[in-house]
Amino acid sequence: MTEGLPRQMLRRQWRGVELRLLAAALLLAITTVTGISLFVDRLERALVLEASAFLAADRRLEGREAPPAAWEADAQAQGLATARTLSFSSMAFSDLEALLVSVQAVSPTYPLRGILKTAKDPYAPGTPETQTPAPGTVWVEPRVLLTLGLELGATLDLGAASFRIDRVLTATPDQGGAFLLAPRVLMALEDVPATQVVRPGARVSHALLLAGPEPALERFREALPEDLEARFDFEDVRSGNRSLGRALERAERFLRLGGLMAVILACLAVGLAATRFAHQQADTVAVLKTLGSPSGRIRRLYLGQLFQLAGLVTLVALALAYAVQAGLFQLLSAYVPVTLPPPGWAPLVLGAGTGWVCLLAFALPPILRLEAVSPVRVLRRDLAGLGPQGPVLRFAGVGTLLALLFWYAGSFELAGWVLLGLGGTGTLFAVLALALLRSGRVLGMQAGKAWRLGLAALSRRQGASVVQMLVFGAALMLLLTLTALRGSLLDSWRAQLPEGSPNYFVLNLDSADRTAFSDALEDLAVAPQPAFPMTRGRITAVNGNALDPRAGRAAARLTEERNLSWSGALPEGNEVVAGRWWDETAPAPGLSLEADFAESVGLALGDELVLEVGDQRFEVPLVALRRVAWDSLRPNFFIVLSPGLLAERDATYLTSFFLDAAQASRLPELLRAFPSVSIIAIDGLLNQLQQIIARVSLAVEVVLVLVLLAGALVLLASIQSSMDERLAEYGLLRALGGTRRRLLGALTIEFATLGVFAGLLAALGASVIIWALETQLFGLPQQSHGALWLWGPALGLATILSLGLGATRKVVQVAPLRVLREHGA
Amino acid sequence: MEEDLPIILSAKGLGKRLSLGDNTLTILSGIDLEIKAGESLALVGASGSGKTTLLGLLAGLDTPSEGEVTFEGQPFSGESEDTRARRRAESIAFVFQNFQLLGALTALENVMIPLELAGRGDAKGLAQSYLERVGLADRAGHTPRQLSGGEQQRVALARAFAAQPRLLFADEPTGNLDQATGRRIADLLFTLNAEAGTTLVLVTHDLGLAARCDRALTLEGGRLRVTEADAS
Ligand SMILES: Nc1ncnc2c1ncn2[C@@H]1O[C@H](COP(=O)(O)OP(=O)(O)OP(=O)(O)O)[C@@H](O)[C@H]1O
Ligand SMILES: [Mg+2]
């Protein structure tokens, strides 16, 4: 056959529905996958970039001593940007007053990620700042000015040096971990020696900040000495901030899950369309073989057609995906202040690759079966359809789906659960769909004419109807699953940070001042939160062995002086994971540790610890390990004691409250009334967290829309598959005198029933999958999703009815004669 | 005179059985026949007597359960499907009751297929001239859907003869057409056949049509009745 024939046939067959369907499915597959990948890729980069801002860097090397200068030189040689910071607490003095502040001295390149914001007035919103404080000047948080009664330009003394207050510091990127400390003062690193505050043995924290390409960061990390861990923390975005790390992880999982659903839908559509195309071509192949075409030529003819089409579609799809993605980000740009990195090439390759893998695994098998069609088919049509599915080809689809599943899910666990959900519900669906169809038919017998016609149409194409219900149901199920999961994931996250979460922390509240402070808050119409006694103490011995802080990192961590608290009841947001909490009413002496902390320092239940608080020493057993919800912005303690071991007067109190922005101007009142109390605003941190949540949910919504689109197109493809048959049937019915109204009514009933049935199946499947994912994978508390049973059928009805009627409208519009002529036997 | 002509197609002990579950259904058995080059043979018989099945076996579209078919002196029925296909492309053509044109191609392209399969040089010009001979030159660019049944069958005739086959199989070529059209198609078939000197195997229940062939064979319950040699 000349090489022109594939193109000729392609051009002509393009007029037929089958090839258009195949092309549309493939276009959809590649566009969706590429679009989602491009989008996810860009969004992920933006999220990581933003998260890096929390560290003010991509990586952060932090320790009690300064990281060696050689390391910094090393990093710079690797092409990394570096900055240094030194943090410590110190008293700051105005002429009249003193205040404990948290000082951060930074090198001029700070911050490497994120932005500093400053203002010229304590109440003004901040504007981005490109510099760091000049030598001899400091930038301070508004509270420093308010508490000390200072103005910009005034002098602030730190240790032995004096500084001019140059700016009001409104936001620093790396404030995440510091929210329990005193207000911040930013100064130049080179000014530190002049203050004489930092002496050997002082509690300071040095950090070397690093930013640059991932491979260079990895190389730098590998070049660091083995015993690094003993002296330094090497933090990345995830370890740097627990709650953010978790949010990012969830977002990534979610976006990947969305991508995965789109891939499955796309493969479904491609397989569906290709199988239909192959069946349609069996007659052609039989004729070609009769005319003397060997099977090799048949294969080349169809592969030629398939690949020409796929090549063309790929190009169009990539362009389309790029445009879609660009459009999406245009829309988003208002909400995403972070400058978005341009999309990379990898998603294009991944999208096209996935599309072709999908094509080869799902379109190729039915097409390859064509070459086995026997020429006898020209004599007896019932004979010799498509050749048998070879075992290799049969598993190609399944194998590819598994591979794609794993690739997109990124974990066997996630892939496994999704697979289990799909496989199990798929089988169940087929059985239930059949049962629903049967029941529909029985009902139809007793109903009106349009009903009988519509329901008869469903059961006449029983096989197709079951397949359609499966496909519609699956698409809907994925949609419901994603929507409900998105809801419960975000809800559970938001639930940890409800509206009105405390945005101010109160430190250093004297036990004597507690009632007066509560009263003052009440005057401001502010509800006080529970107050925790707090003091500082150290663990000095374990099971009778005195600890040496220089013995290693664990010992150093263990003996560090820490905040500790005591409480009769288990503090809110805490969960005992091992041992037993003491009896609230008659507590025996005991101590409880945060579980991860206990593990990292090698303590176990039953250990006898010696605790040193001020000049008191006492021995207590470790009786309970707690898990703490760090995501919540409540005061949390590594060490909690049973009540009665320390007296009230030994502690100051820690509490928190929520004050809305309108009332913030009344804070100075409170500060003047309680001069010894430190009040810390954590609005900045809250805002940053909430912005991330908002952006994550936006990303998820976009992915949902793309998946919805994929589902709708699969739906359309499968409705289109029945078009020839419908045209012939309805043409005949119209020729026999069926009114358009009645036929339209029958179509409506057919698709409405199909929609409701598919919706019921979807709700069932989604309930199972959601249960599995929520409880087994995401570790969320089980929630009820009763609304699924309403949304499933409603969405099924609306989508399938409108798409179905839209697609089949032609059936009742075209003149019956034409229908019979074109589509009759 | 015909005695001198070479035998183009012969069948020996040809049989076709189908196993349907436990039962075996014998469709054809003990078929012996010889067809000489250039002759025209009618296969007649009641519906279900096995005519189409026999045609399929003779043309190598299907394989026999027993016996063999020899085509142009070489074994045929035992060859692989691809070999049979190649030999069909070289020397065998078909006309079917239901036309069997490719809906995706125009009339002209349909006629071109066997020419291209046989590797003929000027496929397009040849196809065009054959369309002219069946009176459809002006419909060359139309697809089968746009043609009536009679026109479609004329395209099928053009396709069959354009490849200049040595053997032509026709299965009820007029079966789907009204009488007048059927007669015109039959006339065209016999005219073209006479011009080209093609060997013709014609399956039909139309005895009038059968009578226009050199001889006729009758199938009855899957067996050849009597050889009615040299029908007038
Ligand atoms: N694949 C098959 N499966 C079952 N029965 C078959 C098969 N092929 C042929 N038969 C049967 O074999 C018999 C012969 O069929 P065939 O089509 O050859 O008859 P025919 O003479 O061409 O009939 P007609 O004149 O109606 O075309 C019929 O009874 C038919 O039902
Ligand atoms: Mg027949």
XYZ file of N, CA and C and ligand atoms in Angstrom, chain A residues 379, chain B residues 47-48 50-53 97 171-172 203 205, ligand 2:
37
model
N -17.589 -12.464 4.585
C -18.651 -13.396 4.223
C -19.694 -13.519 5.318
N -30.581 -21.881 -0.074
C -29.963 -21.087 0.991
C -29.470 -22.023 2.091
N -28.289 -21.815 2.538
C -27.751 -22.652 3.608
C -27.079 -23.906 3.103
N -24.306 -24.091 1.596
C -22.852 -24.032 1.780
C -22.113 -23.305 0.672
N -22.828 -22.569 -0.161
C -22.192 -21.908 -1.303
C -21.136 -20.899 -0.855
N -21.560 -20.028 0.072
C -20.635 -18.989 0.521
C -19.431 -19.593 1.221
N -19.692 -20.649 1.989
C -18.590 -21.311 2.682
C -17.587 -21.861 1.676
N -22.140 -9.407 -2.339
C -23.546 -8.998 -2.271
C -23.682 -7.622 -1.618
N -20.096 -13.253 -5.082
C -21.086 -13.903 -4.208
C -22.373 -13.086 -4.252
N -23.374 -13.604 -4.945
C -24.669 -12.926 -5.075
C -24.493 -11.456 -5.422
N -21.485 -17.202 -7.376
C -22.427 -17.844 -6.470
C -23.757 -17.126 -6.589
N -28.451 -17.704 -6.327
C -29.580 -18.613 -6.509
C -30.412 -18.221 -7.716
Mg -24.334 -17.217 0.912
